[in-house]
C-alpha positions as MATLAB code, in Angstrom:
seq = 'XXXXXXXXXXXXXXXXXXXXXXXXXXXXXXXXXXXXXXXXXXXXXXXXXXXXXXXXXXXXXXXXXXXXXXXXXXXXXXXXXXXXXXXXXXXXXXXXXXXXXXXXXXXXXXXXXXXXXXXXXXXXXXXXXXXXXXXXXXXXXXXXXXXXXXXXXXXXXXXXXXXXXXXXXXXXXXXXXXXXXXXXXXXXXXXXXXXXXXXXXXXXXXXXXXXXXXXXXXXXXXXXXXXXXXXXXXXXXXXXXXXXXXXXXXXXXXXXXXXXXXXXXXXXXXXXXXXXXXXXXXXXXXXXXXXXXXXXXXXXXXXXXXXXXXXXXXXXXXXXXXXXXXXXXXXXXXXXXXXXXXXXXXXXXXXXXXXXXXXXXXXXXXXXXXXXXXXXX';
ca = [
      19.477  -45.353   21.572;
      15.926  -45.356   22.281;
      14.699  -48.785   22.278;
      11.956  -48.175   20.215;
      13.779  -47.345   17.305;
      14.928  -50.751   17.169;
      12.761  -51.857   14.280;
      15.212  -49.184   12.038;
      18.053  -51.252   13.094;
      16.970  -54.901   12.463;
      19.019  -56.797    9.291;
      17.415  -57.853    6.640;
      18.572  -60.266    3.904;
      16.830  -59.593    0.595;
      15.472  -62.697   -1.562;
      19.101  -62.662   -3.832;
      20.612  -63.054   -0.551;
      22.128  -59.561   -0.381;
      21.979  -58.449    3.622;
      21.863  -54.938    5.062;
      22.807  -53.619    8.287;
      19.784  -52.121    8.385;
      16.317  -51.123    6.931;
      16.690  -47.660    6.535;
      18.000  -46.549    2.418;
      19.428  -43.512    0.808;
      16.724  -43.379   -2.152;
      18.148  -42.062   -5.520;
      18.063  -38.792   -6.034;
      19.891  -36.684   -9.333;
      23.030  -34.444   -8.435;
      23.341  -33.017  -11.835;
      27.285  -33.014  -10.384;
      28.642  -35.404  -12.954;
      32.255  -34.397  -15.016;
      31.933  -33.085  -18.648;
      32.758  -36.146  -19.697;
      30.256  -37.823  -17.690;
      31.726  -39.514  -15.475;
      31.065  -39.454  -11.955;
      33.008  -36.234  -10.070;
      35.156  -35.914   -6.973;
      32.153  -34.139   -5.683;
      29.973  -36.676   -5.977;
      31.770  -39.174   -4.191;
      32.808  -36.708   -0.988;
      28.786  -36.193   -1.172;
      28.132  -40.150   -1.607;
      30.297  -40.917    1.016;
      29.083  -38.789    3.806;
      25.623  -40.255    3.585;
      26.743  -44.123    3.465;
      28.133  -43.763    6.762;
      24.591  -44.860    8.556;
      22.201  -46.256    6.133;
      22.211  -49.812    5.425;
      21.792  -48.950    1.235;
      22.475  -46.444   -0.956;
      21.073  -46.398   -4.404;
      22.673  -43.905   -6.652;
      21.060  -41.398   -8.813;
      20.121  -42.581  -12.190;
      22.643  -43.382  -14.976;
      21.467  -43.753  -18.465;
      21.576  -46.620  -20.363;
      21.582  -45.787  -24.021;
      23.306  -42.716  -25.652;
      19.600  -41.387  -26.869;
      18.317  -41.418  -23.368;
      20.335  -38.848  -20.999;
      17.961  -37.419  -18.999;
      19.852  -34.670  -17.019;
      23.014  -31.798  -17.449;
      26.025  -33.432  -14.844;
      24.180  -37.092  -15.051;
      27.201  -39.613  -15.075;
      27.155  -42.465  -17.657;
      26.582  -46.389  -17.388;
      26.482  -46.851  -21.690;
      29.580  -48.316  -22.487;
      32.175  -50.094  -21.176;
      34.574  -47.245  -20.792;
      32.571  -45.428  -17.774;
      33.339  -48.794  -15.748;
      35.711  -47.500  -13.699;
      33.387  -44.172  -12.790;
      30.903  -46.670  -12.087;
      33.461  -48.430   -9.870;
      34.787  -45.692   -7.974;
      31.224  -44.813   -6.996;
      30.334  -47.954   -5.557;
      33.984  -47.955   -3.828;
      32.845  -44.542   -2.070;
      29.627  -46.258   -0.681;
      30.717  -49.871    0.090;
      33.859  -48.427    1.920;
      31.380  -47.074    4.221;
      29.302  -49.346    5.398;
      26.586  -49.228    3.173;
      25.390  -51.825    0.201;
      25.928  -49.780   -3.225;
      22.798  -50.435   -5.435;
      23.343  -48.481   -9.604;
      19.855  -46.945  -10.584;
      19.678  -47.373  -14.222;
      17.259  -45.675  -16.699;
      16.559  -44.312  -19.919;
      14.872  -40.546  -20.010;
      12.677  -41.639  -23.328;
      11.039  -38.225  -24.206;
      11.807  -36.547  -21.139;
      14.989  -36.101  -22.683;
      16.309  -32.621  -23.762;
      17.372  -32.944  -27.220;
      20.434  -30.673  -26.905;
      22.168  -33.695  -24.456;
      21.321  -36.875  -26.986;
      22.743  -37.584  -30.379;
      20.828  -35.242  -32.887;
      18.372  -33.653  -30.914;
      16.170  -37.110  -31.327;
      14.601  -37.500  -28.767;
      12.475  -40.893  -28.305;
       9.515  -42.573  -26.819;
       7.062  -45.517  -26.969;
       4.733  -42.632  -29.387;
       5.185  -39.293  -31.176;
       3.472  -37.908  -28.516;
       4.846  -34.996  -26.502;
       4.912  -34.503  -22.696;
       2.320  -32.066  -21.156;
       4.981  -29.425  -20.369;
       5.397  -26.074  -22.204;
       7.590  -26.690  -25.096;
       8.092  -29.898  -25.061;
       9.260  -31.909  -28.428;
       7.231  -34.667  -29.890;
       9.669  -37.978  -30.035;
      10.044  -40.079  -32.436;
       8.453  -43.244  -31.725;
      10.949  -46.647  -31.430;
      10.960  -48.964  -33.897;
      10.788  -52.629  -32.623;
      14.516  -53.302  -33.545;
      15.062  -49.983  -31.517;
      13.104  -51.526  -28.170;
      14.694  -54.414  -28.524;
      18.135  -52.460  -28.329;
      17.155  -50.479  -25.281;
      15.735  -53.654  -23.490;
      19.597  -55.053  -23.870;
      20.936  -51.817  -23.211;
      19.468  -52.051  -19.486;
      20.958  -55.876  -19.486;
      24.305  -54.066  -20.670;
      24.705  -51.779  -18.022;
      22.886  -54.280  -15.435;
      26.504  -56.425  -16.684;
      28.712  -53.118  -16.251;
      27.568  -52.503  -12.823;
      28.602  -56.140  -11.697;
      31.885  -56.071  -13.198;
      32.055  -52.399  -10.919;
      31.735  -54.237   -7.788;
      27.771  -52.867   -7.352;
      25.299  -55.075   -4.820;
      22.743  -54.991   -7.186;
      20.629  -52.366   -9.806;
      17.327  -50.142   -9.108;
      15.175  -49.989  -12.855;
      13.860  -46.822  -12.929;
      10.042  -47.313  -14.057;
       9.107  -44.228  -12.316;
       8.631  -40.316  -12.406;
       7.722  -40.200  -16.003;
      10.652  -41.896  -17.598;
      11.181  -44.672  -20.956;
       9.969  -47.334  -18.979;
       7.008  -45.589  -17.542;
       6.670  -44.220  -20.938;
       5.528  -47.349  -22.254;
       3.277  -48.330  -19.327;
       1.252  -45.267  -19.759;
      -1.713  -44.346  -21.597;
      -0.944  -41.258  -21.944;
       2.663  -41.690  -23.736;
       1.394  -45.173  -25.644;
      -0.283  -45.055  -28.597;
       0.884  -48.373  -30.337;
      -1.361  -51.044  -31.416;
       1.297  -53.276  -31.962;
       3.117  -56.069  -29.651;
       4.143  -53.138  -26.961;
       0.962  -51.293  -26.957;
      -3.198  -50.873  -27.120;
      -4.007  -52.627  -23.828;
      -3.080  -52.855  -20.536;
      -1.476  -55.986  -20.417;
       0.572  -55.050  -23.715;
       1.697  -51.767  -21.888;
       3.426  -53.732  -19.140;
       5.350  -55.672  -21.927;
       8.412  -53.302  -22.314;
       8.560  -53.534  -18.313;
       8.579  -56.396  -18.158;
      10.928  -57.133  -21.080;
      13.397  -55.129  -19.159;
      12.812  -57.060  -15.688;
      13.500  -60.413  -17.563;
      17.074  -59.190  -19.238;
      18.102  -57.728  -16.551;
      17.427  -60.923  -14.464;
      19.062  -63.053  -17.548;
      22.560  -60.939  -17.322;
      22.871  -61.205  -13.649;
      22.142  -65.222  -13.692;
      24.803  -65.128  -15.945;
      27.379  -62.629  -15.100;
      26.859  -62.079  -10.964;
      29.401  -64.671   -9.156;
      28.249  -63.208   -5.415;
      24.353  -61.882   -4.507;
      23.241  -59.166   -6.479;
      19.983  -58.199   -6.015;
      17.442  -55.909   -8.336;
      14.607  -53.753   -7.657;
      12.044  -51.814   -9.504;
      10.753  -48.062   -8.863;
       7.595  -46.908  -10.332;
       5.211  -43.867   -9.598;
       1.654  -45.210   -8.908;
      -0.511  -42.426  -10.689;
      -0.314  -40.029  -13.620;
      -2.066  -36.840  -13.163;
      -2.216  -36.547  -17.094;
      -5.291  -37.830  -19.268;
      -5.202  -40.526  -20.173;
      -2.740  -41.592  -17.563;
      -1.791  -44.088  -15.486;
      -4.877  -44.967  -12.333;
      -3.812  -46.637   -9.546;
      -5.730  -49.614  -10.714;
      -2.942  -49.762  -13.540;
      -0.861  -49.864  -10.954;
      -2.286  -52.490   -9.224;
      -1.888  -54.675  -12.017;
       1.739  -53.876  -13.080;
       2.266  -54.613   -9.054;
       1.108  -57.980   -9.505;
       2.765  -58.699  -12.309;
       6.003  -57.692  -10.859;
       5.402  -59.419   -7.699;
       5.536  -62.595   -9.759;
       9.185  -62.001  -11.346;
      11.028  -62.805   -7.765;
      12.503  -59.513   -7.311;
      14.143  -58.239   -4.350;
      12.297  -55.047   -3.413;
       9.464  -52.563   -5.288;
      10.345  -49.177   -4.542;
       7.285  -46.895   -4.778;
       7.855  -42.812   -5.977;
       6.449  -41.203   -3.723;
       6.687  -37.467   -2.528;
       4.335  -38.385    1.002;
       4.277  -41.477    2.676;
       1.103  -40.737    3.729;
      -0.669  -39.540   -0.035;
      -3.755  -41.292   -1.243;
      -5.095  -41.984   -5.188;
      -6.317  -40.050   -7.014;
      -8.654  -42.102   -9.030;
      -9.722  -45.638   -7.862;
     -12.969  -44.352   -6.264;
     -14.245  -46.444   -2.780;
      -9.884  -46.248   -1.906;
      -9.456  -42.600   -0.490;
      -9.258  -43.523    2.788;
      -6.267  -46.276    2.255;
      -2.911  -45.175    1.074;
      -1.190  -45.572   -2.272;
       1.181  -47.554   -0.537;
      -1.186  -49.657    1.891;
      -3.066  -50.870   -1.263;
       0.333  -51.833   -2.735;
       1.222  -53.429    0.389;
      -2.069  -55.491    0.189;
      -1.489  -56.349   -3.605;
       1.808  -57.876   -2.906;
       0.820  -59.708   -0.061;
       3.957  -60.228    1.598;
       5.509  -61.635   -2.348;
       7.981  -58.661   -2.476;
       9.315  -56.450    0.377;
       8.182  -52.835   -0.474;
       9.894  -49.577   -0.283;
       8.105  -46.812    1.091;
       9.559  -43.143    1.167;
       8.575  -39.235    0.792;
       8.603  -36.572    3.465;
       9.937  -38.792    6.515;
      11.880  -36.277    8.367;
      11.972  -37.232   12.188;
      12.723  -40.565   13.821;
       9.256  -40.160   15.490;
       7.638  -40.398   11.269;
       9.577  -42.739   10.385;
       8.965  -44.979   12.995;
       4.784  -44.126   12.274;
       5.916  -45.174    8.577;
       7.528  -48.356    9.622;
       4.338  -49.414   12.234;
       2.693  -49.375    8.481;
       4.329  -53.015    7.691;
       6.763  -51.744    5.038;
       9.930  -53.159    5.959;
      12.431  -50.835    4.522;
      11.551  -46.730    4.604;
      14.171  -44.810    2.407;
      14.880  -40.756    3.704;
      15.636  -38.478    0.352;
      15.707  -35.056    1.062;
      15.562  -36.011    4.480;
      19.567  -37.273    4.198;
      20.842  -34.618    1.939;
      19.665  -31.825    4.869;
      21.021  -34.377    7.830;
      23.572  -37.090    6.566;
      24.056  -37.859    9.979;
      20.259  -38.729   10.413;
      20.929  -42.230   11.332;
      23.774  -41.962   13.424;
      21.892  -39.405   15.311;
      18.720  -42.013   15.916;
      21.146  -44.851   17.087;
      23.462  -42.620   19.097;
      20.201  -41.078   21.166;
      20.734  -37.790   19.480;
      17.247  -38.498   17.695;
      16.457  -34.397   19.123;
      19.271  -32.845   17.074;
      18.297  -33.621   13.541;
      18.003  -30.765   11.354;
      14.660  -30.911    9.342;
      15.339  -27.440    7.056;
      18.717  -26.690    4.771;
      20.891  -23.547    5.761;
      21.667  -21.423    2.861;
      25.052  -20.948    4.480;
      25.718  -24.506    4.896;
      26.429  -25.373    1.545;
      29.963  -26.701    2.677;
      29.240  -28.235    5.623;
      27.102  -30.766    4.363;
      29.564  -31.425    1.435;
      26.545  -30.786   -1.488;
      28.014  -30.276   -4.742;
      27.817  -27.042   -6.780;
      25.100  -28.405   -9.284;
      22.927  -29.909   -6.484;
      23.177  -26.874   -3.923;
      21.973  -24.480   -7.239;
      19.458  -26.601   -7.700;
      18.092  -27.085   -4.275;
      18.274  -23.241   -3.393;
      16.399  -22.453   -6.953;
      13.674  -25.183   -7.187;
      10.757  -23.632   -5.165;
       8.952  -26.007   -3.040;
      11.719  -28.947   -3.182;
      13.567  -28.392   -0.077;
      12.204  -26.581    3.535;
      14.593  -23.526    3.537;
      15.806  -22.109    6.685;
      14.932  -18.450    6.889;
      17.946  -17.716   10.036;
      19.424  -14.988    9.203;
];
């Protein structure tokens, strides 16, 4: 290996005391490869498998906590007690390798479709719809109804423990329930959850603090948690990366293990926060957390040469995406001085080579833009 890639290859033990081999992360990303019933599919944990070989974590793609808030065709389920074993066979796949096994869990809120939750009701912090072309409006959650979700992430928090998981991801990002709440755009209320800033962060942080309750009382080994949020909204009102700035601090404060920031470039700067352009979303994160909570950074790292640019940033973990489902050799290549062989573009021919599911490989061949596409003929 070439010594400077060292820094990839340090351990690092997370607050909880969780350790991992390394600092490099498969980041979640959805398969839409789950069974019928949804639970998680022989496909799935062939694809799981392969890329937990070199990475020193693997959190899964999301699994929804609450019957009204499936957020994807294929997603597997983490809503009652009966998908335990799924849930366990999935974190079998990735532990056998190698790798810590970390369950993202979420609820869709109004993102939604209504023909995959019970009665086409679809739900949100406000009847307000999303800003995409036929969107439905949501019904808006009754307090009893938040309080039920706010266990429901506790609930699955306890089912992924009694699966054998390392810890759970909350999934506050990329326009989901939780995101939902913290942003202008999709809260309305002028109630306990909503009508300021600080009252936005309340569901948030609601879920943070059950979460944290079920593992103090349920996780007899380390078992560590982390939060995921996107740092702007391009809608308005929407969330500014001031918002985020706040919510950052306030997150900082709750002793979590890692923030994990949505990114799709490293290297992208805000949109709003004017006097900021020339620092990155994720160096004025970095500077907000001051060293209180190790931060995630990911989005378009492709060569060992950009991560390692990534990495001289301070962040001490850098997660590869896309990167991973093109080469799931990617580390193994870096440590084994093969740093010059990683593919960077997906082969539409190479569908069973790199062990991609039928639901995935559709959608990565028909989502323009997503993945770089090999044009060899």
């Amino acid at each position: 290996m070439n010594p400077k890639y060292q820094p990839f290859f340090d351990t690092f033990r997370f607050r909880s005391g969780v350790e991992v081999k390394n600092r490099l992360v498969m980041p979640p990303m959805t398969t839409y490869s789950g069974n019928p019933d949804d639970t998680v599919s022989k496909g799935e944990l062939t694809y799981y498998a392969r890329r937990s070989r070199g990475v020193g974590m693997v959190i899964t793609a999301c699994t929804y906590v609450a019957a009204n808030g499936k957020g994807f065709p294929g997603e597997f389920a983490g809503d009652r007690d009966e998908m335990i074993p799924s849930l366990r066979s999935l974190a079998t796949a990735i532990k056998e390798q190698g790798a810590k096994a970390v369950l993202q869990i979420f609820h869709a809120g109004r993102m939604s479709p209504p023909e995959l939750v019970p009665h086409g009701k679809t739900v949100s912090a406000s009847a307000v719809a999303a800003e995409q072309q036929g969107a439905p409006v949501p019904s808006e959650l009754t307090d009893a109804e938040i309080q039920d979700i706010i266990k429901a992430f506790g609930e699955t928090t306890r089912r992924a423990i009694e699966a054998g998981y390392d810890g759970v991801e909350i999934h506050g990002a990329n326009g989901y329930l939780v995101q939902q709440f913290f942003s202008p755009h999709s809260n309305r209320r002028n109630d306990h959850w909503g009508g300021s800033l600080e009252k936005r962060m309340r569901f948030p942080l609601a879920v943070v603090d059950e979460v944290k309750r079920v593992v103090a009382a349920h996780a007899k080994q380390p078992f560590l948690i982390g939060y995921r949020f996107s740092p702007e909204e391009a809608e308005t009102p929407g969330i500014t990366m001031a918002d985020t700035l706040v919510l950052t601090d306030a997150l900082a404060q709750k002793e979590l293990d890692y923030l994990h920031v949505s990114l799709m470039n490293f290297w992208s700067t805000p949109r709003s926060a004017e006097g900021t352009r020339s620092e990155t979303r994720l160096e004025l994160i970095q500077k907000q957390v001051a060293g209180r909570v190790p931060v995630m950074g990911v989005g378009s790292i492709r060569t060992a040469d950009e991560a390692l640019q990534a990495f001289e940033t301070g962040v001490p973990l850098l997660a590869l995406g896309r990167e991973l489902i093109i080469e799931p050799e990617w580390v193994e290549k870096v440590q084994n001085g093969q740093e010059a062989d990683i593919q960077v573009e997906i082969d539409k021919n190479d569908q069973a080579r790199l062990d991609i599911p039928d639901p995935l490989w559709h959608a990565i061949l028909h989502t323009p833009g997503w993945f770089p596409i090999s044009q060899k003929v």
